mmCIF file of C-alpha atoms in Angstrom:
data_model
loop_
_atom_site.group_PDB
_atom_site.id
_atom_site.type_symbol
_atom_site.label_atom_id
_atom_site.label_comp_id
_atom_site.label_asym_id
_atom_site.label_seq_id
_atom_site.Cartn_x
_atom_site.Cartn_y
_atom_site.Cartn_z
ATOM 1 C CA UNK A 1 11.278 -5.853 21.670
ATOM 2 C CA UNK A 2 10.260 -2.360 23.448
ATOM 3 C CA UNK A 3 7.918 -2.026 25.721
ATOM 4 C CA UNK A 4 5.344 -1.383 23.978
ATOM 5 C CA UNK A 5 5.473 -4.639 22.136
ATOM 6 C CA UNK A 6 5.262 -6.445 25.206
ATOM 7 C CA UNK A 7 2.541 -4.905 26.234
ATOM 8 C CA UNK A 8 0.675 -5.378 23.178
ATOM 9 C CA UNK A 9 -2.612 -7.477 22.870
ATOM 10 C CA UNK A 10 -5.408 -7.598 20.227
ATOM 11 C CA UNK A 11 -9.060 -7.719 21.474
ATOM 12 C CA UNK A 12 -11.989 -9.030 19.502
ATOM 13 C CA UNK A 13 -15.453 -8.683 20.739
ATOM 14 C CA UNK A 14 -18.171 -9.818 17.552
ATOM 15 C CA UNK A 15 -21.883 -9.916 17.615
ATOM 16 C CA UNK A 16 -22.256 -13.468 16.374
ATOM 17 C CA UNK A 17 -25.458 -13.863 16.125
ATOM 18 C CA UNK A 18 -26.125 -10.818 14.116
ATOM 19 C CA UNK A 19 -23.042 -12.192 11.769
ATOM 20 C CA UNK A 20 -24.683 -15.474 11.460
ATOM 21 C CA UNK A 21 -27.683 -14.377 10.168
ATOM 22 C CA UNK A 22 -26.118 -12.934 7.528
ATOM 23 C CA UNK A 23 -24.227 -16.311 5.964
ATOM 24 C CA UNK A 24 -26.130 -18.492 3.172
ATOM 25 C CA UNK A 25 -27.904 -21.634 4.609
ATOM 26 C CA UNK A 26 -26.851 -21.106 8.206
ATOM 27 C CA UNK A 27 -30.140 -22.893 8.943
ATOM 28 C CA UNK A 28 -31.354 -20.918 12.393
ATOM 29 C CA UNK A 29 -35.015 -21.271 13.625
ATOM 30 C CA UNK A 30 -36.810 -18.764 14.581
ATOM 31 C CA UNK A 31 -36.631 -16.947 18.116
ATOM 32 C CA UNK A 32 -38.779 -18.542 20.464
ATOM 33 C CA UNK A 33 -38.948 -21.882 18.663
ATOM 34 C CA UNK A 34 -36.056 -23.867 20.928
ATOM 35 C CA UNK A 35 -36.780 -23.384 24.590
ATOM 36 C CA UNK A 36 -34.406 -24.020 27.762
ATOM 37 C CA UNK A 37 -34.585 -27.203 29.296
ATOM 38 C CA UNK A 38 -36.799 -26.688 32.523
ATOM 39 C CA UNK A 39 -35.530 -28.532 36.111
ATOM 40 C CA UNK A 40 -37.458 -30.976 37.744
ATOM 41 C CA UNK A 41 -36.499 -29.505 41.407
ATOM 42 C CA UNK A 42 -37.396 -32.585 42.854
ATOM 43 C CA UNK A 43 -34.845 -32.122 46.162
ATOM 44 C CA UNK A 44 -35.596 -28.011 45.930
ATOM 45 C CA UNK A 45 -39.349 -28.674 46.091
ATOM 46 C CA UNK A 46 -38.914 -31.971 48.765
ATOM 47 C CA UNK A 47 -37.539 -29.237 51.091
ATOM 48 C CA UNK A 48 -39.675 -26.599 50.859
ATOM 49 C CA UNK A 49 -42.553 -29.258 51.844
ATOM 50 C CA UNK A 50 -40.800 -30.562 54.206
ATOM 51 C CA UNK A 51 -40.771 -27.167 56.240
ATOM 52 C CA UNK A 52 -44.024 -25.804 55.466
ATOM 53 C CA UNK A 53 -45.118 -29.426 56.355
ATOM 54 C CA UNK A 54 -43.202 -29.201 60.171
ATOM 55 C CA UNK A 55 -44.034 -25.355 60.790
ATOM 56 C CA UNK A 56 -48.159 -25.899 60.219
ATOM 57 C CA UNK A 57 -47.854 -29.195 62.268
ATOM 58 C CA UNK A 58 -46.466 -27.567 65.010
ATOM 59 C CA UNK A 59 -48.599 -24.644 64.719
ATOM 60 C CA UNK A 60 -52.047 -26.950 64.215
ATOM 61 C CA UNK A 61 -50.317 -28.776 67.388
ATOM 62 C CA UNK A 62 -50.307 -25.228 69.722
ATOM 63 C CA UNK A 63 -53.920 -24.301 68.628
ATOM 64 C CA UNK A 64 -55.077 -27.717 69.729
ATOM 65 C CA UNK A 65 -53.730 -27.546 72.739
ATOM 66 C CA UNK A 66 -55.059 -23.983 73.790
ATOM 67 C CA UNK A 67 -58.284 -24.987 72.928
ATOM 68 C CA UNK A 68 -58.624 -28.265 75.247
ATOM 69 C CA UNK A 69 -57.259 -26.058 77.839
ATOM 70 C CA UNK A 70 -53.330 -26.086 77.852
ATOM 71 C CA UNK A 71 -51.303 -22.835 77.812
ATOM 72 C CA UNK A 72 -49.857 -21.661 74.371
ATOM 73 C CA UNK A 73 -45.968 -22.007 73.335
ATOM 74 C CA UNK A 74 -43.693 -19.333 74.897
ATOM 75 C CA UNK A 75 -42.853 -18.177 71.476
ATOM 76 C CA UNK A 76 -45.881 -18.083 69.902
ATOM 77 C CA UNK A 77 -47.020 -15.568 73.483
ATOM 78 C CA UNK A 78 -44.279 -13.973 72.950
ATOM 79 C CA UNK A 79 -44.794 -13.291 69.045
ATOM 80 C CA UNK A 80 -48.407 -12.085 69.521
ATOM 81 C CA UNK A 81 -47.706 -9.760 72.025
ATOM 82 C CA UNK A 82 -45.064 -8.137 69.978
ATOM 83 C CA UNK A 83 -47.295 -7.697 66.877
ATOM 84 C CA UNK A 84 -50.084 -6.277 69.651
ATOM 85 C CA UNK A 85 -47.974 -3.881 70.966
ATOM 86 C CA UNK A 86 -45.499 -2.801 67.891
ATOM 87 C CA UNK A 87 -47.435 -0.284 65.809
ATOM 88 C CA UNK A 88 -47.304 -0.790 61.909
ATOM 89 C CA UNK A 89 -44.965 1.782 61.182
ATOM 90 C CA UNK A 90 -42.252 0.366 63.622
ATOM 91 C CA UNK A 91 -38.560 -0.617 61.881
ATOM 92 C CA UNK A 92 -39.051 -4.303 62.955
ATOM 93 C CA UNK A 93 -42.326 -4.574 61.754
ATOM 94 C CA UNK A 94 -41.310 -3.166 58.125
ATOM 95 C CA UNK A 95 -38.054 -5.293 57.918
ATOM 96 C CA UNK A 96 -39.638 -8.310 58.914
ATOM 97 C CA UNK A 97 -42.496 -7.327 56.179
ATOM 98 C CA UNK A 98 -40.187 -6.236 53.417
ATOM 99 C CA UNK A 99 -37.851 -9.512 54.245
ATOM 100 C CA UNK A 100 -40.746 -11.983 53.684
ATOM 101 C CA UNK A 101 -42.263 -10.187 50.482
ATOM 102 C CA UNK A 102 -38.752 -10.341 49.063
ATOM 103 C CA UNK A 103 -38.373 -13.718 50.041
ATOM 104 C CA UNK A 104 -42.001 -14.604 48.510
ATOM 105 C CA UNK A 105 -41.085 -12.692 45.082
ATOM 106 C CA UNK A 106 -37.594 -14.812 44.982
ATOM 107 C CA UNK A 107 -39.399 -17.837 45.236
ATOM 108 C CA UNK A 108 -42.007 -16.756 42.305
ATOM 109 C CA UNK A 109 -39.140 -15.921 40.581
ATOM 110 C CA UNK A 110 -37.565 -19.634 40.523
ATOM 111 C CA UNK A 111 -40.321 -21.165 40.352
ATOM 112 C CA UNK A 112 -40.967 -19.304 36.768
ATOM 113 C CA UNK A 113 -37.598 -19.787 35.815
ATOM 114 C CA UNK A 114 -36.589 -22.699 33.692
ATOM 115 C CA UNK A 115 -33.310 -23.690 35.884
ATOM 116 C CA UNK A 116 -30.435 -25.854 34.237
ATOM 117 C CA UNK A 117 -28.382 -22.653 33.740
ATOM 118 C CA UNK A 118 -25.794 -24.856 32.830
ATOM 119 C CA UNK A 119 -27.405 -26.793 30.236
ATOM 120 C CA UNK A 120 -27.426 -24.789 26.251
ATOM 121 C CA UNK A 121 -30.650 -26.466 24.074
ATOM 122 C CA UNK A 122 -29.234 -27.487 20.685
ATOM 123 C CA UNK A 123 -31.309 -27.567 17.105
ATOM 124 C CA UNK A 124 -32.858 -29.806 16.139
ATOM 125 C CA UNK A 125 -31.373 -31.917 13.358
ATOM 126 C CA UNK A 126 -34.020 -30.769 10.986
ATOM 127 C CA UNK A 127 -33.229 -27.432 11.069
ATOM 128 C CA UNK A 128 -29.457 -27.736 9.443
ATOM 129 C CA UNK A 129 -28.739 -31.311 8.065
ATOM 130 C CA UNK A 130 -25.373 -32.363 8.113
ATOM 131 C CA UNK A 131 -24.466 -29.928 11.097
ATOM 132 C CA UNK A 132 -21.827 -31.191 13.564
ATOM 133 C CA UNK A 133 -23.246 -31.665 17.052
ATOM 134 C CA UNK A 134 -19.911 -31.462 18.230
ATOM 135 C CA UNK A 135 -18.632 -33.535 21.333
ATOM 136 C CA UNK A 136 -20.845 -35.834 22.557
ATOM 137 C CA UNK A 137 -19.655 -35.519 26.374
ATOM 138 C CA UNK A 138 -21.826 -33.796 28.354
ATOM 139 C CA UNK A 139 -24.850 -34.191 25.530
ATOM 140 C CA UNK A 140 -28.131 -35.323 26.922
ATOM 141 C CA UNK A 141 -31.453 -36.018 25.192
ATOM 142 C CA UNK A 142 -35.031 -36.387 26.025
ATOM 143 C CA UNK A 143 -38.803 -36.302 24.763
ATOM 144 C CA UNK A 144 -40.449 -33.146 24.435
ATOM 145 C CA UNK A 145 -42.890 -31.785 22.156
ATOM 146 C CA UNK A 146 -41.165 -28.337 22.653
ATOM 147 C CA UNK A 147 -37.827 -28.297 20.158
ATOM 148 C CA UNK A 148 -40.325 -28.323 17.085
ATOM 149 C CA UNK A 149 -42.883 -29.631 15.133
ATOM 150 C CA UNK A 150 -42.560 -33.414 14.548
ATOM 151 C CA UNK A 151 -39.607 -33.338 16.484
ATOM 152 C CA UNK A 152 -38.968 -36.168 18.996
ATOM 153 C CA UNK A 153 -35.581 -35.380 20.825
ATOM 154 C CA UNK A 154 -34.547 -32.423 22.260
ATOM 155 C CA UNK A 155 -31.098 -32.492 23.145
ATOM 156 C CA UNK A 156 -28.393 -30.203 25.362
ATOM 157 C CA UNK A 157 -24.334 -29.518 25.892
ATOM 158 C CA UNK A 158 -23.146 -28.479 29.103
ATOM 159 C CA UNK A 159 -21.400 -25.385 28.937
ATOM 160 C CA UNK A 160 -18.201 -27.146 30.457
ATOM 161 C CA UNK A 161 -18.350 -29.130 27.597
ATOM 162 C CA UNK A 162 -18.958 -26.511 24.737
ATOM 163 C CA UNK A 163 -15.996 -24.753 26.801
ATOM 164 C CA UNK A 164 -14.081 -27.745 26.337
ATOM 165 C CA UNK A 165 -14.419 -28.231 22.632
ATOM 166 C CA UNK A 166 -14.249 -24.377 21.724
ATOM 167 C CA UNK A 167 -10.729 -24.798 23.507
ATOM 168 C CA UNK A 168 -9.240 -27.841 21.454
ATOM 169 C CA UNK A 169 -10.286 -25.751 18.631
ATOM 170 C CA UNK A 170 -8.442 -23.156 19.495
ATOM 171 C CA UNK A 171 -5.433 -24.635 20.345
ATOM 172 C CA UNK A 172 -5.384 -25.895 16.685
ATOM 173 C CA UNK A 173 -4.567 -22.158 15.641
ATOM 174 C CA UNK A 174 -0.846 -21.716 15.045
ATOM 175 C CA UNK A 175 0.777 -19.514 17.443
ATOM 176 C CA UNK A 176 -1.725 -19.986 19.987
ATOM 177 C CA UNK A 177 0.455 -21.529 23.192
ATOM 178 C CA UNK A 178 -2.151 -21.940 25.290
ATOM 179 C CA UNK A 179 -6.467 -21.214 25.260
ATOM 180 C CA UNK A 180 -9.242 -20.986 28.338
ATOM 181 C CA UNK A 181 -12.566 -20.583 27.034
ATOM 182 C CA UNK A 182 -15.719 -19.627 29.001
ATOM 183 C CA UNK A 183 -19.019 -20.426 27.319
ATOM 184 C CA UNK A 184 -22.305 -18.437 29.036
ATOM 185 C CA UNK A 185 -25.558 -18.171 27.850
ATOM 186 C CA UNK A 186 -25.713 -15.556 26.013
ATOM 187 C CA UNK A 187 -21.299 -14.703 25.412
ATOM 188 C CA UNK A 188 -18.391 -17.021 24.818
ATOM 189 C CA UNK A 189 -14.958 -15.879 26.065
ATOM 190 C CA UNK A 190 -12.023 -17.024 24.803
ATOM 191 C CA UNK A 191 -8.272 -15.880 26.068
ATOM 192 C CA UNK A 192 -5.404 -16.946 24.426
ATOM 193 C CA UNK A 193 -1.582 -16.614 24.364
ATOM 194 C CA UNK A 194 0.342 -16.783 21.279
ATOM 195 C CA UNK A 195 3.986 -17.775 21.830
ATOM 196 C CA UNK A 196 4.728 -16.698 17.560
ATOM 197 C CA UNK A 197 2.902 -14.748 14.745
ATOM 198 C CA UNK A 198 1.540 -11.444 14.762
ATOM 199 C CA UNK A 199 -0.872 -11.117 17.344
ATOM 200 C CA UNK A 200 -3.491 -9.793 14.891
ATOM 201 C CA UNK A 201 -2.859 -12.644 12.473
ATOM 202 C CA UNK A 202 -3.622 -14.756 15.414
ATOM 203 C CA UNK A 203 -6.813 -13.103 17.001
ATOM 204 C CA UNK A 204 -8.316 -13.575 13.124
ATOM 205 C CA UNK A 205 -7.350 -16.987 12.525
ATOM 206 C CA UNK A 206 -8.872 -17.808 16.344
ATOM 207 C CA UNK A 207 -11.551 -15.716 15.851
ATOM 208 C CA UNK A 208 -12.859 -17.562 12.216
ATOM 209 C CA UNK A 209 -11.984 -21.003 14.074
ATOM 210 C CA UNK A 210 -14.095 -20.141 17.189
ATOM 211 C CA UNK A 211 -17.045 -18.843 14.877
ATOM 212 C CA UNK A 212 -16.750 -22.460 13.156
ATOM 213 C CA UNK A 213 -16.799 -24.068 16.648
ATOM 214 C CA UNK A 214 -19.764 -22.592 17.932
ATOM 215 C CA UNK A 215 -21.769 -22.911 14.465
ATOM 216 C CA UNK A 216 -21.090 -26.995 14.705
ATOM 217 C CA UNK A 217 -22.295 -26.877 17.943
ATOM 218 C CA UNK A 218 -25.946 -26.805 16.720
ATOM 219 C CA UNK A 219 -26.336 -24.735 19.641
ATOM 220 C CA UNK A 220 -30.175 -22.872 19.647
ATOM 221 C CA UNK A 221 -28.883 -19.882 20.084
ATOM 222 C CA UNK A 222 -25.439 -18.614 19.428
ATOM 223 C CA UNK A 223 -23.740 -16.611 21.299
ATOM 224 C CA UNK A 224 -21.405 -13.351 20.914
ATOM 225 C CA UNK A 225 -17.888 -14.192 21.032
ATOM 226 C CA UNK A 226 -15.153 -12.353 22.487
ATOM 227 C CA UNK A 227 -11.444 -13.098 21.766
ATOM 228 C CA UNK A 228 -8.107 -11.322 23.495
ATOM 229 C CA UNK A 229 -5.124 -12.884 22.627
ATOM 230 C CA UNK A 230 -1.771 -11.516 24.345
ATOM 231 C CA UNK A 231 2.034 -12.196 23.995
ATOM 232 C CA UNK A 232 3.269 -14.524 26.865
ATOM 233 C CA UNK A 233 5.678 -14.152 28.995
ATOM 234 C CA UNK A 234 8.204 -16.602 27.850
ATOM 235 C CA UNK A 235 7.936 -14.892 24.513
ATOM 236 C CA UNK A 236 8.238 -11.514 26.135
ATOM 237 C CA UNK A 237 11.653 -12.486 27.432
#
């Protein structure tokens, strides 16, 4: 085997969601219709209350006390005679400004974002009957009007889960020695190395069986998959 043999790999990289689309009573609702699970930030929002909480009691504390006659806090004297004397156009001024509107869009920002980045929304069963839901590790459920009309359960797969599956699916293909999938949001990767076969032989046959994978997911949204399958090293030898 030359050199260029060993070096030889075969890349994939399909837009599966424009592929699906295309395949008879595949069954997908509508965009918009399945939306992401949204986090309850419970601990997130305990904190934040927690410290807003503490810094207006101890401020509330410092105004009562200069008003029945006590001299402020040394910091807060020492803060209002900075912003007295600094003009607006000073560096520290501006940082300070542009730090704590940055901080205040960041916080907008989670607080409109859904969270559970981890979690992929599935279909509901009504929209392809006799769909796979594949493993049920990792798989949780709840109530929600949101998955669809007249739809009770909403349900979820961790990506580490989907990952998980995708990869005993792809160690099924011959030739393939050994798989690591990575499932995102919106792109599944999938690198393999095949030990026998023709590399390109392999890449297709792990390429259909990944497509299959990810359609009996019942995911709400499929994503693009990528594939690379290379020779491995023992095989090089």
């Amino acid at each position: 085997m030359n050199a260029d043999q060993k070096m030889r790999q075969s890349t994939s990289a399909s837009a599966y969601g424009g592929r699906a689309r295309t395949g008879a009573g595949d069954g997908d609702p509508p965009p918009g219709r399945i939306r992401r699970f949204w986090s309850v930030r419970r601990v997130p929002a305990g904190i934040v209350a927690l410290v807003i909480a503490a810094i207006s009691g101890l401020l509330l504390y410092d105004v009562a006390a200069v008003r029945s006659g006590r001299p402020a806090m040394r910091w807060r004297e020492w803060l209002a005679d900075e912003l007295a004397s600094r003009p607006l156009d000073d560096a520290w001024v501006m940082g300070g400004a542009a730090l704590l509107a940055a901080l205040g869009v960041w916080m907008v920002v989670l607080a409109l974002a859904p969270g559970l980045r981890g979690l992929l929304p599935m279909r509901p069963p009504e929209a392809e009957p006799g769909a796979e839901a594949g493993s049920g590790k990792g798989v949780e459920a709840g109530a929600g009007a949101g998955a669809g009309a007249g739809v009770a359960v909403r349900a979820g797969i961790d990506r580490t889960s989907a990952g998980l599956v995708l990869r005993d699916r792809a160690m099924e293909v011959p030739g393939v020695r050994s798989a690591r999938v990575e499932v995102g949001r919106r792109r599944v990767r999938a690198r393999a190395l095949a030990h026998f076969r023709d590399l390109d032989e392999v890449r297709a046959d792990l390429d259909a069986a990944l497509h299959e994978g990810i359609r009996q997911l019942g995911l709400a949204r499929r994503p693009a998959l990528s594939v690379r399958v290379r020779r491995s090293a023992k095989s090089k030898g």
